mmCIF file of C-alpha atoms in Angstrom:
data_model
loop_
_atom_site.group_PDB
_atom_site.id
_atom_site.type_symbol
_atom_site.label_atom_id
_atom_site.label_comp_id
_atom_site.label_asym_id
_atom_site.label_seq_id
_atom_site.Cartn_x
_atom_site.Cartn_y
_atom_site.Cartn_z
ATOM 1 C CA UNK A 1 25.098 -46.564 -60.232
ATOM 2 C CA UNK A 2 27.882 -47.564 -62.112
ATOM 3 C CA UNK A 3 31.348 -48.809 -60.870
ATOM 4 C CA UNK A 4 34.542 -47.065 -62.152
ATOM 5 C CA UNK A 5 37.122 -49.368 -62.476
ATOM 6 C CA UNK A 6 40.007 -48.124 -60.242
ATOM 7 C CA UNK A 7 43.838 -49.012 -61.263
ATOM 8 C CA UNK A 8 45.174 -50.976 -57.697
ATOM 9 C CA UNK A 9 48.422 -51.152 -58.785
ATOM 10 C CA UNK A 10 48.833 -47.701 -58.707
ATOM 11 C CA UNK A 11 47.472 -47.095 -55.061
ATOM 12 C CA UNK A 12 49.434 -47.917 -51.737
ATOM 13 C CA UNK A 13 46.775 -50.135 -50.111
ATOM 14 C CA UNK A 14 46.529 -51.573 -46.501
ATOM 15 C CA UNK A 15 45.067 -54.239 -45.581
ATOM 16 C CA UNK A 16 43.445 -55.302 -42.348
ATOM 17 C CA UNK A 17 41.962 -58.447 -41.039
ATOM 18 C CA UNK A 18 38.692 -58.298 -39.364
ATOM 19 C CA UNK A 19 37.886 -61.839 -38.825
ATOM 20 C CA UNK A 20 39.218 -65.152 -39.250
ATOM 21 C CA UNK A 21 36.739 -68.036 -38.877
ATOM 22 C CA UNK A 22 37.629 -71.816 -38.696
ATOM 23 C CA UNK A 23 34.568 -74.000 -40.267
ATOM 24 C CA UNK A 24 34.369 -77.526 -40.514
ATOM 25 C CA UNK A 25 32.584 -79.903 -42.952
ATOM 26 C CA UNK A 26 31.513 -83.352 -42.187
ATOM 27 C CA UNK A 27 32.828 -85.866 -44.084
ATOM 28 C CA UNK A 28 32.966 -89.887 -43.665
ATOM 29 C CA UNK A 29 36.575 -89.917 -42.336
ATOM 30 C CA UNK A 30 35.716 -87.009 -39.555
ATOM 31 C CA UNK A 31 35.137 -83.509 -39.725
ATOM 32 C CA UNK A 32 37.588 -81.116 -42.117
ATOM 33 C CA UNK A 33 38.439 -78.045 -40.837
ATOM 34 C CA UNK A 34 39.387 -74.920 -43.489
ATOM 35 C CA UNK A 35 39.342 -70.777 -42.143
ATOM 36 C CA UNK A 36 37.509 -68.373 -43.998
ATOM 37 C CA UNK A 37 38.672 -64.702 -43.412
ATOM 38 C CA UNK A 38 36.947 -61.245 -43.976
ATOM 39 C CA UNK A 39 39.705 -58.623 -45.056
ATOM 40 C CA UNK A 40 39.814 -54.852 -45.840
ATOM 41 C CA UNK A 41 42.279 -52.897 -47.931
ATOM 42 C CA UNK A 42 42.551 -49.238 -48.130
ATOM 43 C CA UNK A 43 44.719 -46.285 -49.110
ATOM 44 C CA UNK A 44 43.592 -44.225 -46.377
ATOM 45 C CA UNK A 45 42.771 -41.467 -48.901
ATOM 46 C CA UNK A 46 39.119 -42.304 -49.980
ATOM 47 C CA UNK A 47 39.946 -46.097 -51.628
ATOM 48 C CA UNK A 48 38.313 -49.423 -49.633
ATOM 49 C CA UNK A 49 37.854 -52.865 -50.978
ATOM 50 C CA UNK A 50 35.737 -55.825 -48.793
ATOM 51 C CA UNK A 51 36.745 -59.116 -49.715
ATOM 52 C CA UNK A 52 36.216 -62.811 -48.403
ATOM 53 C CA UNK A 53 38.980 -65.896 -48.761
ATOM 54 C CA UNK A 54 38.774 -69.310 -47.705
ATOM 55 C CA UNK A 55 41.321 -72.030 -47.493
ATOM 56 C CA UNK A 56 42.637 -74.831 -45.969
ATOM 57 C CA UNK A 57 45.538 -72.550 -44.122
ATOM 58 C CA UNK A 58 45.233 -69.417 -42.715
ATOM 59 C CA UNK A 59 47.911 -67.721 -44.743
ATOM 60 C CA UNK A 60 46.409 -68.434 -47.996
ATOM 61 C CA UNK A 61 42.562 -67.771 -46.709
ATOM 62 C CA UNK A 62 44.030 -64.252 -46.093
ATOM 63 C CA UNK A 63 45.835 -63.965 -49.104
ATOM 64 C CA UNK A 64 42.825 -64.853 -50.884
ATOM 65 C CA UNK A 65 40.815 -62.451 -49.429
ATOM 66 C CA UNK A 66 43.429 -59.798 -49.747
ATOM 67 C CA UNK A 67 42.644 -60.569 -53.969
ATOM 68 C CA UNK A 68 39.007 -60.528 -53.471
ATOM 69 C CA UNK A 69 39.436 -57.210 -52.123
ATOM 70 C CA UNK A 70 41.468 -55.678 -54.918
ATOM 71 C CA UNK A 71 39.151 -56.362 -56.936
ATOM 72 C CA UNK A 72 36.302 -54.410 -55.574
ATOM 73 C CA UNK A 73 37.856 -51.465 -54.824
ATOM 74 C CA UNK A 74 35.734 -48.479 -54.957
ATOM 75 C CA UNK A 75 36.196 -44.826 -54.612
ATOM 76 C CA UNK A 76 34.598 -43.023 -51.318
ATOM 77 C CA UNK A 77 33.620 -39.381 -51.652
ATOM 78 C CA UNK A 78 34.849 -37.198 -48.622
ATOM 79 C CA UNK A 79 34.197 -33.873 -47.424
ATOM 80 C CA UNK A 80 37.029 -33.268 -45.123
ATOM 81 C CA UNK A 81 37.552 -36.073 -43.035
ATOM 82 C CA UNK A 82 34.181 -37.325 -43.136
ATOM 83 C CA UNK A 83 31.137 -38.459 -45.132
ATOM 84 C CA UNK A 84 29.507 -35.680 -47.060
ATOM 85 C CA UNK A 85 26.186 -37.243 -46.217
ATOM 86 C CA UNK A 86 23.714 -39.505 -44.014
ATOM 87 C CA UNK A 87 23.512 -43.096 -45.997
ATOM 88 C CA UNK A 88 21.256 -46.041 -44.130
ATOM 89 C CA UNK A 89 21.878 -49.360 -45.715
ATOM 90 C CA UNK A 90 20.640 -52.627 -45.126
ATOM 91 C CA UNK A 91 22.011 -56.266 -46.332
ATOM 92 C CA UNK A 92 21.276 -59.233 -44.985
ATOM 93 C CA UNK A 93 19.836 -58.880 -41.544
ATOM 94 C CA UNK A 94 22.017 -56.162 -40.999
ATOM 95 C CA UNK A 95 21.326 -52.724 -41.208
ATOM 96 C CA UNK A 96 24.271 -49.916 -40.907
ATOM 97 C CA UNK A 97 23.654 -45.770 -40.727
ATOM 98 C CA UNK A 98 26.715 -43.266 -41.373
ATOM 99 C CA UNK A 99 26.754 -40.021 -40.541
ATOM 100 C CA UNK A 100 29.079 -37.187 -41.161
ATOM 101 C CA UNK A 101 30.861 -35.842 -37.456
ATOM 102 C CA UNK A 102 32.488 -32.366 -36.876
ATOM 103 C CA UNK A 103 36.077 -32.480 -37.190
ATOM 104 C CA UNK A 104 37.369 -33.696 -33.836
ATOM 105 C CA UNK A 105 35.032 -36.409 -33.437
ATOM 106 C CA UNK A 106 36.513 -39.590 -33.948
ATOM 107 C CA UNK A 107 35.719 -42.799 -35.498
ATOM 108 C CA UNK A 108 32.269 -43.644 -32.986
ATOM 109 C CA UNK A 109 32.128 -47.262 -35.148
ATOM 110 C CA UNK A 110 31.574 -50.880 -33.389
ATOM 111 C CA UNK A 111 33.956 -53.592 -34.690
ATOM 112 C CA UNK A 112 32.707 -54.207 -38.303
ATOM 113 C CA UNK A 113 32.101 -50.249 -39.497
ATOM 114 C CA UNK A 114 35.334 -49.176 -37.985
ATOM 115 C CA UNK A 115 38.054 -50.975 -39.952
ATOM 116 C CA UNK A 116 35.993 -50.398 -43.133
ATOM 117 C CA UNK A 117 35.713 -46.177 -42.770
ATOM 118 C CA UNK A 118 39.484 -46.060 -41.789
ATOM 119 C CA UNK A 119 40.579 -47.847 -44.360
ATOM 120 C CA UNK A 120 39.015 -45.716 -46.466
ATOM 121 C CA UNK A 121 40.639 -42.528 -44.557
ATOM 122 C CA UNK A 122 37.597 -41.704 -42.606
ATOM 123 C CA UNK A 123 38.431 -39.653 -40.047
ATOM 124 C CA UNK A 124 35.138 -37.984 -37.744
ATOM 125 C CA UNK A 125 32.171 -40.276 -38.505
ATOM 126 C CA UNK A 126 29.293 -41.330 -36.549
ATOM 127 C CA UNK A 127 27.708 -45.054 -36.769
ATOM 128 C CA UNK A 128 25.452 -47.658 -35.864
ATOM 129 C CA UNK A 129 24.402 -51.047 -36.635
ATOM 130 C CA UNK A 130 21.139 -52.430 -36.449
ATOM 131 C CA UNK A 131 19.921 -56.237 -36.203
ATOM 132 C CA UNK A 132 22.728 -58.729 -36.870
ATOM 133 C CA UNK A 133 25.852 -57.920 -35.474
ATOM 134 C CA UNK A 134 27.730 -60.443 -37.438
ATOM 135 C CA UNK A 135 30.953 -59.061 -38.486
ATOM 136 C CA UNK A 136 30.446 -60.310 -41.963
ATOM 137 C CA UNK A 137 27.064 -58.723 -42.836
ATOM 138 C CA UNK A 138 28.406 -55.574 -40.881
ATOM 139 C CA UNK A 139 31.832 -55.092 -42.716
ATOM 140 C CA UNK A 140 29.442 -55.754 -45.927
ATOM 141 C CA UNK A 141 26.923 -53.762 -44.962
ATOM 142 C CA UNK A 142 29.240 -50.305 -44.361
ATOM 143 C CA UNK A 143 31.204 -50.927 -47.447
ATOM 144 C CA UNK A 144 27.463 -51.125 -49.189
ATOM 145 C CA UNK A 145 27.033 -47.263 -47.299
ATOM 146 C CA UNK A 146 29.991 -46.020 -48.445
ATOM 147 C CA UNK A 147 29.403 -46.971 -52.153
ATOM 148 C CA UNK A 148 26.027 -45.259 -52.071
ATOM 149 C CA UNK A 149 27.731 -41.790 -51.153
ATOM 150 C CA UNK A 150 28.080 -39.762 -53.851
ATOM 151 C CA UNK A 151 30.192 -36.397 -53.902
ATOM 152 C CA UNK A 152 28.894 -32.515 -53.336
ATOM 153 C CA UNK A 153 29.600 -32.268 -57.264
ATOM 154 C CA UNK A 154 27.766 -35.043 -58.432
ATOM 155 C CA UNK A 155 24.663 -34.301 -56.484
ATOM 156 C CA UNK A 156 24.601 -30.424 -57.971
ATOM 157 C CA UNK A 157 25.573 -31.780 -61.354
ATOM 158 C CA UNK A 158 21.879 -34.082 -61.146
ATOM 159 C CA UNK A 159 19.915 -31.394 -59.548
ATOM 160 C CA UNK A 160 21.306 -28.672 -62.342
ATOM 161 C CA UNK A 161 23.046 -26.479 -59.972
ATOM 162 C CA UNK A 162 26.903 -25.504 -59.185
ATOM 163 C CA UNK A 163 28.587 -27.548 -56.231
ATOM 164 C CA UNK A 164 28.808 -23.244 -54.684
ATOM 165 C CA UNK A 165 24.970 -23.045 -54.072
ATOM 166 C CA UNK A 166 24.025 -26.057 -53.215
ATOM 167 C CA UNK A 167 26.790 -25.942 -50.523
ATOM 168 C CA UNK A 168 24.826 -22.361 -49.578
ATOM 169 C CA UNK A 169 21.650 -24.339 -49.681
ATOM 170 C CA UNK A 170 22.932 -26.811 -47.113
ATOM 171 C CA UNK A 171 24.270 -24.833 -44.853
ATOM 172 C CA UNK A 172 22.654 -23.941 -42.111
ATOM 173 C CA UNK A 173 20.550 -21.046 -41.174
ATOM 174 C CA UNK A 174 20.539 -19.088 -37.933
ATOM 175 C CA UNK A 175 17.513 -19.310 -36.132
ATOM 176 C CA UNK A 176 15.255 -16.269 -36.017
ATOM 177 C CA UNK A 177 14.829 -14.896 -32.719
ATOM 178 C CA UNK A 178 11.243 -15.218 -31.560
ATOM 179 C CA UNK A 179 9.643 -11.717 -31.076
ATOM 180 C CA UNK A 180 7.993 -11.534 -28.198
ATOM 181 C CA UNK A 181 4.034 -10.957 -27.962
ATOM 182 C CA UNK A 182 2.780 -9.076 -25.087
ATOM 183 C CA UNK A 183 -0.187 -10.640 -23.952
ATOM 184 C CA UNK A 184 -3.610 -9.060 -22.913
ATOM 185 C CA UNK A 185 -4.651 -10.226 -19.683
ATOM 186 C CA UNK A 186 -7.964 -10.053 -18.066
ATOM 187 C CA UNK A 187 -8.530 -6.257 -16.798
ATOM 188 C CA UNK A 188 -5.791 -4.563 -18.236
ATOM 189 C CA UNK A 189 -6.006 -2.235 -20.487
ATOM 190 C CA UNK A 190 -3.572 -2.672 -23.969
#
């Protein structure tokens, strides 16, 4: 699916740190030590970026990543305040699943989901993660979910219907009651 580009200037975004790593490399003098961060930016009202930085300080590893995520801001469909559909994703060893909640639910999200769906404004969602818990492959991993959603409109426009009945088509039905059969047993008469 294609990207829309999305004008950041124009939005009031957030942004959160989720991790901050120090790393080393091995060099002949000793070991050199930089941070790499993982950072999230949102509006709150349906715009989240992911992005990584790395530098030799921490300030500037987080302004980096701060950039990184500007530029891959993306647009999140939402029904209320939640998803308007269940979305599995995998990437790297990590596989996420989102689910839309009832309103009054909450954020159920473990450390790498959760500052990625409120950033975005996400307000009753359901979540797990499967496999690697890293927090990098996680926080990757939902924003991946979330830009695989697409809106009630755009799935009527593909199936040729008006966003009105498919909403009536997903709604659902009440259960019929069961009748009730009397059954014949053996020596009595019907």
């Amino acid at each position: 699916m294609k990207r829309e580009r999305i004008n950041v200037a124009a939005l009031d975004l957030e942004e959160r740190v989720v991790q901050i790593n120090r790393v080393s490399k091995v060099v002949k003098g000793g070991r050199r030590f930089s941070f790499s961060t993982v950072v999230v930016v949102g509006d709150g009202k349906g715009h989240v970026g992911v992005g990584m930085g790395k530098a030799a300080e921490v300030p500037e590893a987080i302004r980096k990543g701060t950039e990184s995520a500007k530029r891959n801001v993306i647009r999140v469909p939402l029904v209320g305040t939640t998803v308007p559909h269940d979305v599995v994703t995998k990437f790297a060893a990590t596989k996420v699943m989102i689910r839309p909640a009832a309103p009054g639910t909450g954020v159920i999200a473990g450390r790498g989901v959760r500052p990625v769906v409120e950033a975005a404004g996400i307000r009753d969602i359901l979540s797990k993660v499967y496999g690697s818990n890293n927090p990098v492959n996680v926080v990757k991993a939902a924003f991946q979910a979330l830009s695989e959603l697409t809106s009630l409109s755009e799935m009527a426009r593909r199936r040729d219907m008006t966003p009105q009945e498919l909403a009536a088509r997903r709604t659902r039905r009440e259960p019929v009651a069961a009748t009730v059969v009397p059954v014949v047993g053996a020596g009595e008469e019907a």
